Amino acid sequence: LQERKTFKDVESLISFKEVATLKPEHGTTVLQLALILDVTALDREIIERLLPDLLTLTPNLMIFTLWVTPPISTASFAHVPLPSLEVVRTNLPHRALRPFIALRPTLRALDISACGRTRRCALCTISIQQVNDITCLVSCAPKIVHEDVERLRIALDDTPTLMSTAISSFPFALHRLHVLTVEYSVGDKAILQVIAAAMPGVRNLKLLERSKQANLHSARPWIDCAGWCAALKKLSQLEQLVIRTDGVLRSATGDRKGERELFRRWVGGSQPHSTLRYIAVWQRYSDRNRGVVSEWSREDGVWGGKWTDAPTSADFAIFD
């Protein structure tokens, strides 16, 4: 029996440890382990003491989630052998996480939160070439992303760094990258052009706008239609484009004729993009009662549009 265990309180964690100590099969069958806890200072100390034993009791672990709020500050479990571990998701500060990650040659996916109180990301001092799926914040991305990454998700943080600036600072192009999700700010006009230059092999692209005070009609990156369309053409392997925005595609809300014309330009007009098959844009994302999802897809070479008013996240998980 292959099991997934999720713990949301310290008491259940202690109980599992006691049972697995007496009956080892309770731990050896666990392949996915998640600790998602809001804790007191005392609880944090208990968790730090428990973790080495807990991981020793689950030696076949493949997926490990450690999300403790506030984050624990040390990786007391760093040297526990986990020969099958492939996925780690954690909000552990990177300085504490470093010794654990450095000893994981089987690791394939890494999902990390804020770096912690350091000026320089601690993970940049170790090799994570074996990790081909990375989720991180924009301030750490240029320091830890490497040339062999195939899937990448970058979120904005509290710094003023533009996503396009961070991507431009990568010392190499990511030719193996196929799946990319990035957050971008409204004023980041060059985001698509920078992606096309640095990540030319992207097939699945998701752009998630993060806006604080931008209004509905603030200029979005696609306002420069010629530059936007040129960047799309440079993404010569692009198959799917998904955009989430608090803005609108056309100045007149509900202008579906105008949207059709805009989409036709995006997909190449008389010289259609050779690989692009699907575009979806969630407009007015934060205004759930007036939002609309515009979808544009190609079947048998013919493009067609579809619109959904007042969409819900449950129906459109593609925008997450």
JSON list of N, CA and C in Angstrom, two decimals, residues 190-242:
[
{"chain": "A", "resi": 190, "resn": "ALA", "atom": "N", "xyz": [8.14, 44.98, -21.37]},
{"chain": "A", "resi": 190, "resn": "ALA", "atom": "CA", "xyz": [9.00, 44.14, -22.21]},
{"chain": "A", "resi": 190, "resn": "ALA", "atom": "C", "xyz": [8.95, 42.66, -21.86]},
{"chain": "A", "resi": 191, "resn": "ILE", "atom": "N", "xyz": [8.00, 42.25, -21.03]},
{"chain": "A", "resi": 191, "resn": "ILE", "atom": "CA", "xyz": [8.03, 40.90, -20.50]},
{"chain": "A", "resi": 191, "resn": "ILE", "atom": "C", "xyz": [8.05, 39.83, -21.60]},
{"chain": "A", "resi": 192, "resn": "LEU", "atom": "N", "xyz": [7.20, 39.94, -22.60]},
{"chain": "A", "resi": 192, "resn": "LEU", "atom": "CA", "xyz": [7.15, 38.89, -23.63]},
{"chain": "A", "resi": 192, "resn": "LEU", "atom": "C", "xyz": [8.39, 38.92, -24.50]},
{"chain": "A", "resi": 193, "resn": "GLN", "atom": "N", "xyz": [8.87, 40.12, -24.85]},
{"chain": "A", "resi": 193, "resn": "GLN", "atom": "CA", "xyz": [10.08, 40.22, -25.67]},
{"chain": "A", "resi": 193, "resn": "GLN", "atom": "C", "xyz": [11.28, 39.60, -24.97]},
{"chain": "A", "resi": 194, "resn": "VAL", "atom": "N", "xyz": [11.40, 39.82, -23.66]},
{"chain": "A", "resi": 194, "resn": "VAL", "atom": "CA", "xyz": [12.52, 39.26, -22.89]},
{"chain": "A", "resi": 194, "resn": "VAL", "atom": "C", "xyz": [12.42, 37.74, -22.82]},
{"chain": "A", "resi": 195, "resn": "ILE", "atom": "N", "xyz": [11.22, 37.23, -22.61]},
{"chain": "A", "resi": 195, "resn": "ILE", "atom": "CA", "xyz": [11.02, 35.78, -22.58]},
{"chain": "A", "resi": 195, "resn": "ILE", "atom": "C", "xyz": [11.39, 35.16, -23.92]},
{"chain": "A", "resi": 196, "resn": "ALA", "atom": "N", "xyz": [10.99, 35.80, -25.01]},
{"chain": "A", "resi": 196, "resn": "ALA", "atom": "CA", "xyz": [11.30, 35.27, -26.34]},
{"chain": "A", "resi": 196, "resn": "ALA", "atom": "C", "xyz": [12.80, 35.20, -26.59]},
{"chain": "A", "resi": 197, "resn": "ALA", "atom": "N", "xyz": [13.54, 36.16, -26.04]},
{"chain": "A", "resi": 197, "resn": "ALA", "atom": "CA", "xyz": [14.99, 36.18, -26.23]},
{"chain": "A", "resi": 197, "resn": "ALA", "atom": "C", "xyz": [15.70, 35.17, -25.34]},
{"chain": "A", "resi": 198, "resn": "ALA", "atom": "N", "xyz": [15.24, 35.04, -24.09]},
{"chain": "A", "resi": 198, "resn": "ALA", "atom": "CA", "xyz": [15.95, 34.21, -23.11]},
{"chain": "A", "resi": 198, "resn": "ALA", "atom": "C", "xyz": [15.47, 32.77, -23.05]},
{"chain": "A", "resi": 199, "resn": "MET", "atom": "N", "xyz": [14.24, 32.54, -23.51]},
{"chain": "A", "resi": 199, "resn": "MET", "atom": "CA", "xyz": [13.62, 31.21, -23.38]},
{"chain": "A", "resi": 199, "resn": "MET", "atom": "C", "xyz": [12.90, 30.84, -24.68]},
{"chain": "A", "resi": 200, "resn": "PRO", "atom": "N", "xyz": [13.63, 30.74, -25.77]},
{"chain": "A", "resi": 200, "resn": "PRO", "atom": "CA", "xyz": [13.00, 30.63, -27.09]},
{"chain": "A", "resi": 200, "resn": "PRO", "atom": "C", "xyz": [12.27, 29.32, -27.34]},
{"chain": "A", "resi": 201, "resn": "GLY", "atom": "N", "xyz": [12.50, 28.30, -26.52]},
{"chain": "A", "resi": 201, "resn": "GLY", "atom": "CA", "xyz": [11.87, 27.00, -26.76]},
{"chain": "A", "resi": 201, "resn": "GLY", "atom": "C", "xyz": [10.61, 26.76, -25.96]},
{"chain": "A", "resi": 202, "resn": "VAL", "atom": "N", "xyz": [10.08, 27.79, -25.30]},
{"chain": "A", "resi": 202, "resn": "VAL", "atom": "CA", "xyz": [8.89, 27.62, -24.46]},
{"chain": "A", "resi": 202, "resn": "VAL", "atom": "C", "xyz": [7.70, 27.17, -25.31]},
{"chain": "A", "resi": 203, "resn": "ARG", "atom": "N", "xyz": [7.00, 26.15, -24.82]},
{"chain": "A", "resi": 203, "resn": "ARG", "atom": "CA", "xyz": [5.81, 25.64, -25.50]},
{"chain": "A", "resi": 203, "resn": "ARG", "atom": "C", "xyz": [4.53, 26.04, -24.77]},
{"chain": "A", "resi": 204, "resn": "ASN", "atom": "N", "xyz": [4.62, 26.09, -23.46]},
{"chain": "A", "resi": 204, "resn": "ASN", "atom": "CA", "xyz": [3.46, 26.41, -22.64]},
{"chain": "A", "resi": 204, "resn": "ASN", "atom": "C", "xyz": [3.82, 27.62, -21.78]},
{"chain": "A", "resi": 205, "resn": "LEU", "atom": "N", "xyz": [3.18, 28.77, -22.04]},
{"chain": "A", "resi": 205, "resn": "LEU", "atom": "CA", "xyz": [3.53, 30.02, -21.37]},
{"chain": "A", "resi": 205, "resn": "LEU", "atom": "C", "xyz": [2.33, 30.57, -20.63]},
{"chain": "A", "resi": 206, "resn": "LYS", "atom": "N", "xyz": [2.53, 30.89, -19.35]},
{"chain": "A", "resi": 206, "resn": "LYS", "atom": "CA", "xyz": [1.48, 31.46, -18.53]},
{"chain": "A", "resi": 206, "resn": "LYS", "atom": "C", "xyz": [1.98, 32.77, -17.92]},
{"chain": "A", "resi": 207, "resn": "LEU", "atom": "N", "xyz": [1.26, 33.86, -18.17]},
{"chain": "A", "resi": 207, "resn": "LEU", "atom": "CA", "xyz": [1.61, 35.18, -17.66]},
{"chain": "A", "resi": 207, "resn": "LEU", "atom": "C", "xyz": [0.53, 35.62, -16.68]},
{"chain": "A", "resi": 208, "resn": "LEU", "atom": "N", "xyz": [0.90, 35.77, -15.41]},
{"chain": "A", "resi": 208, "resn": "LEU", "atom": "CA", "xyz": [-0.06, 36.11, -14.37]},
{"chain": "A", "resi": 208, "resn": "LEU", "atom": "C", "xyz": [0.23, 37.52, -13.86]},
{"chain": "A", "resi": 209, "resn": "GLU", "atom": "N", "xyz": [-0.66, 38.45, -14.19]},
{"chain": "A", "resi": 209, "resn": "GLU", "atom": "CA", "xyz": [-0.47, 39.84, -13.77]},
{"chain": "A", "resi": 209, "resn": "GLU", "atom": "C", "xyz": [-0.67, 39.98, -12.26]},
{"chain": "A", "resi": 210, "resn": "ARG", "atom": "N", "xyz": [0.25, 40.71, -11.65]},
{"chain": "A", "resi": 210, "resn": "ARG", "atom": "CA", "xyz": [0.11, 41.01, -10.22]},
{"chain": "A", "resi": 210, "resn": "ARG", "atom": "C", "xyz": [0.05, 42.52, -10.09]},
{"chain": "A", "resi": 211, "resn": "SER", "atom": "N", "xyz": [-1.13, 43.03, -9.81]},
{"chain": "A", "resi": 211, "resn": "SER", "atom": "CA", "xyz": [-1.31, 44.48, -9.76]},
{"chain": "A", "resi": 211, "resn": "SER", "atom": "C", "xyz": [-1.86, 44.90, -8.41]},
{"chain": "A", "resi": 212, "resn": "LYS", "atom": "N", "xyz": [-1.39, 46.04, -7.93]},
{"chain": "A", "resi": 212, "resn": "LYS", "atom": "CA", "xyz": [-1.86, 46.56, -6.65]},
{"chain": "A", "resi": 212, "resn": "LYS", "atom": "C", "xyz": [-2.84, 47.71, -6.86]},
{"chain": "A", "resi": 213, "resn": "GLN", "atom": "N", "xyz": [-2.42, 48.70, -7.64]},
{"chain": "A", "resi": 213, "resn": "GLN", "atom": "CA", "xyz": [-3.27, 49.87, -7.80]},
{"chain": "A", "resi": 213, "resn": "GLN", "atom": "C", "xyz": [-3.54, 50.20, -9.27]},
{"chain": "A", "resi": 214, "resn": "ALA", "atom": "N", "xyz": [-3.07, 49.36, -10.16]},
{"chain": "A", "resi": 214, "resn": "ALA", "atom": "CA", "xyz": [-3.28, 49.64, -11.58]},
{"chain": "A", "resi": 214, "resn": "ALA", "atom": "C", "xyz": [-4.77, 49.58, -11.91]},
{"chain": "A", "resi": 215, "resn": "ASN", "atom": "N", "xyz": [-5.24, 50.55, -12.68]},
{"chain": "A", "resi": 215, "resn": "ASN", "atom": "CA", "xyz": [-6.66, 50.53, -13.00]},
{"chain": "A", "resi": 215, "resn": "ASN", "atom": "C", "xyz": [-6.94, 49.70, -14.24]},
{"chain": "A", "resi": 216, "resn": "LEU", "atom": "N", "xyz": [-8.20, 49.57, -14.52]},
{"chain": "A", "resi": 216, "resn": "LEU", "atom": "CA", "xyz": [-8.66, 48.72, -15.60]},
{"chain": "A", "resi": 216, "resn": "LEU", "atom": "C", "xyz": [-8.00, 49.05, -16.93]},
{"chain": "A", "resi": 217, "resn": "HIS", "atom": "N", "xyz": [-7.81, 50.33, -17.18]},
{"chain": "A", "resi": 217, "resn": "HIS", "atom": "CA", "xyz": [-7.33, 50.76, -18.50]},
{"chain": "A", "resi": 217, "resn": "HIS", "atom": "C", "xyz": [-5.85, 51.15, -18.51]},
{"chain": "A", "resi": 218, "resn": "SER", "atom": "N", "xyz": [-5.11, 50.80, -17.48]},
{"chain": "A", "resi": 218, "resn": "SER", "atom": "CA", "xyz": [-3.66, 51.00, -17.53]},
{"chain": "A", "resi": 218, "resn": "SER", "atom": "C", "xyz": [-3.09, 50.25, -18.72]},
{"chain": "A", "resi": 219, "resn": "ALA", "atom": "N", "xyz": [-2.05, 50.82, -19.33]},
{"chain": "A", "resi": 219, "resn": "ALA", "atom": "CA", "xyz": [-1.46, 50.18, -20.51]},
{"chain": "A", "resi": 219, "resn": "ALA", "atom": "C", "xyz": [-0.81, 48.86, -20.13]},
{"chain": "A", "resi": 220, "resn": "ARG", "atom": "N", "xyz": [-1.21, 47.80, -20.80]},
{"chain": "A", "resi": 220, "resn": "ARG", "atom": "CA", "xyz": [-0.64, 46.48, -20.58]},
{"chain": "A", "resi": 220, "resn": "ARG", "atom": "C", "xyz": [0.43, 46.20, -21.63]},
{"chain": "A", "resi": 221, "resn": "PRO", "atom": "N", "xyz": [1.24, 45.14, -21.44]},
{"chain": "A", "resi": 221, "resn": "PRO", "atom": "CA", "xyz": [2.33, 44.87, -22.38]},
{"chain": "A", "resi": 221, "resn": "PRO", "atom": "C", "xyz": [1.89, 44.72, -23.83]},
{"chain": "A", "resi": 222, "resn": "TRP", "atom": "N", "xyz": [0.68, 44.22, -24.06]},
{"chain": "A", "resi": 222, "resn": "TRP", "atom": "CA", "xyz": [0.22, 43.98, -25.43]},
{"chain": "A", "resi": 222, "resn": "TRP", "atom": "C", "xyz": [-0.28, 45.24, -26.12]},
{"chain": "A", "resi": 223, "resn": "ILE", "atom": "N", "xyz": [-0.21, 46.40, -25.42]},
{"chain": "A", "resi": 223, "resn": "ILE", "atom": "CA", "xyz": [-0.62, 47.64, -26.08]},
{"chain": "A", "resi": 223, "resn": "ILE", "atom": "C", "xyz": [0.28, 47.94, -27.27]},
{"chain": "A", "resi": 224, "resn": "ASP", "atom": "N", "xyz": [1.55, 47.51, -27.18]},
{"chain": "A", "resi": 224, "resn": "ASP", "atom": "CA", "xyz": [2.47, 47.58, -28.33]},
{"chain": "A", "resi": 224, "resn": "ASP", "atom": "C", "xyz": [2.24, 46.33, -29.16]},
{"chain": "A", "resi": 225, "resn": "CYS", "atom": "N", "xyz": [1.21, 46.35, -29.97]},
{"chain": "A", "resi": 225, "resn": "CYS", "atom": "CA", "xyz": [0.78, 45.14, -30.66]},
{"chain": "A", "resi": 225, "resn": "CYS", "atom": "C", "xyz": [1.86, 44.60, -31.60]},
{"chain": "A", "resi": 226, "resn": "ALA", "atom": "N", "xyz": [2.57, 45.49, -32.27]},
{"chain": "A", "resi": 226, "resn": "ALA", "atom": "CA", "xyz": [3.61, 45.04, -33.21]},
{"chain": "A", "resi": 226, "resn": "ALA", "atom": "C", "xyz": [4.73, 44.31, -32.47]},
{"chain": "A", "resi": 227, "resn": "GLY", "atom": "N", "xyz": [5.18, 44.89, -31.35]},
{"chain": "A", "resi": 227, "resn": "GLY", "atom": "CA", "xyz": [6.24, 44.25, -30.56]},
{"chain": "A", "resi": 227, "resn": "GLY", "atom": "C", "xyz": [5.77, 42.95, -29.94]},
{"chain": "A", "resi": 228, "resn": "TRP", "atom": "N", "xyz": [4.52, 42.94, -29.48]},
{"chain": "A", "resi": 228, "resn": "TRP", "atom": "CA", "xyz": [3.95, 41.73, -28.88]},
{"chain": "A", "resi": 228, "resn": "TRP", "atom": "C", "xyz": [3.87, 40.60, -29.91]},
{"chain": "A", "resi": 229, "resn": "CYS", "atom": "N", "xyz": [3.37, 40.92, -31.09]},
{"chain": "A", "resi": 229, "resn": "CYS", "atom": "CA", "xyz": [3.23, 39.91, -32.15]},
{"chain": "A", "resi": 229, "resn": "CYS", "atom": "C", "xyz": [4.59, 39.41, -32.62]},
{"chain": "A", "resi": 230, "resn": "ALA", "atom": "N", "xyz": [5.56, 40.31, -32.70]},
{"chain": "A", "resi": 230, "resn": "ALA", "atom": "CA", "xyz": [6.92, 39.90, -33.11]},
{"chain": "A", "resi": 230, "resn": "ALA", "atom": "C", "xyz": [7.52, 38.94, -32.09]},
{"chain": "A", "resi": 231, "resn": "ALA", "atom": "N", "xyz": [7.28, 39.21, -30.80]},
{"chain": "A", "resi": 231, "resn": "ALA", "atom": "CA", "xyz": [7.79, 38.33, -29.75]},
{"chain": "A", "resi": 231, "resn": "ALA", "atom": "C", "xyz": [7.13, 36.96, -29.82]},
{"chain": "A", "resi": 232, "resn": "LEU", "atom": "N", "xyz": [5.83, 36.94, -30.09]},
{"chain": "A", "resi": 232, "resn": "LEU", "atom": "CA", "xyz": [5.13, 35.65, -30.22]},
{"chain": "A", "resi": 232, "resn": "LEU", "atom": "C", "xyz": [5.71, 34.83, -31.36]},
{"chain": "A", "resi": 233, "resn": "LYS", "atom": "N", "xyz": [6.04, 35.48, -32.46]},
{"chain": "A", "resi": 233, "resn": "LYS", "atom": "CA", "xyz": [6.63, 34.75, -33.60]},
{"chain": "A", "resi": 233, "resn": "LYS", "atom": "C", "xyz": [8.00, 34.19, -33.25]},
{"chain": "A", "resi": 234, "resn": "LYS", "atom": "N", "xyz": [8.75, 34.91, -32.43]},
{"chain": "A", "resi": 234, "resn": "LYS", "atom": "CA", "xyz": [10.08, 34.42, -32.03]},
{"chain": "A", "resi": 234, "resn": "LYS", "atom": "C", "xyz": [9.97, 33.17, -31.15]},
{"chain": "A", "resi": 235, "resn": "LEU", "atom": "N", "xyz": [8.85, 33.05, -30.45]},
{"chain": "A", "resi": 235, "resn": "LEU", "atom": "CA", "xyz": [8.60, 31.83, -29.67]},
{"chain": "A", "resi": 235, "resn": "LEU", "atom": "C", "xyz": [8.07, 30.77, -30.64]},
{"chain": "A", "resi": 236, "resn": "SER", "atom": "N", "xyz": [8.96, 30.25, -31.44]},
{"chain": "A", "resi": 236, "resn": "SER", "atom": "CA", "xyz": [8.58, 29.43, -32.59]},
{"chain": "A", "resi": 236, "resn": "SER", "atom": "C", "xyz": [8.02, 28.06, -32.23]},
{"chain": "A", "resi": 237, "resn": "GLN", "atom": "N", "xyz": [8.14, 27.65, -30.95]},
{"chain": "A", "resi": 237, "resn": "GLN", "atom": "CA", "xyz": [7.59, 26.36, -30.54]},
{"chain": "A", "resi": 237, "resn": "GLN", "atom": "C", "xyz": [6.38, 26.51, -29.62]},
{"chain": "A", "resi": 238, "resn": "LEU", "atom": "N", "xyz": [5.93, 27.76, -29.43]},
{"chain": "A", "resi": 238, "resn": "LEU", "atom": "CA", "xyz": [4.83, 28.02, -28.50]},
{"chain": "A", "resi": 238, "resn": "LEU", "atom": "C", "xyz": [3.54, 27.35, -28.96]},
{"chain": "A", "resi": 239, "resn": "GLU", "atom": "N", "xyz": [2.91, 26.61, -28.04]},
{"chain": "A", "resi": 239, "resn": "GLU", "atom": "CA", "xyz": [1.65, 25.93, -28.33]},
{"chain": "A", "resi": 239, "resn": "GLU", "atom": "C", "xyz": [0.48, 26.53, -27.56]},
{"chain": "A", "resi": 240, "resn": "GLN", "atom": "N", "xyz": [0.74, 27.02, -26.36]},
{"chain": "A", "resi": 240, "resn": "GLN", "atom": "CA", "xyz": [-0.33, 27.53, -25.51]},
{"chain": "A", "resi": 240, "resn": "GLN", "atom": "C", "xyz": [0.11, 28.79, -24.78]},
{"chain": "A", "resi": 241, "resn": "LEU", "atom": "N", "xyz": [-0.76, 29.81, -24.81]},
{"chain": "A", "resi": 241, "resn": "LEU", "atom": "CA", "xyz": [-0.51, 31.07, -24.11]},
{"chain": "A", "resi": 241, "resn": "LEU", "atom": "C", "xyz": [-1.70, 31.37, -23.21]},
{"chain": "A", "resi": 242, "resn": "VAL", "atom": "N", "xyz": [-1.43, 31.54, -21.91]},
{"chain": "A", "resi": 242, "resn": "VAL", "atom": "CA", "xyz": [-2.48, 31.82, -20.93]},
{"chain": "A", "resi": 242, "resn": "VAL", "atom": "C", "xyz": [-2.10, 33.11, -20.20]}
]
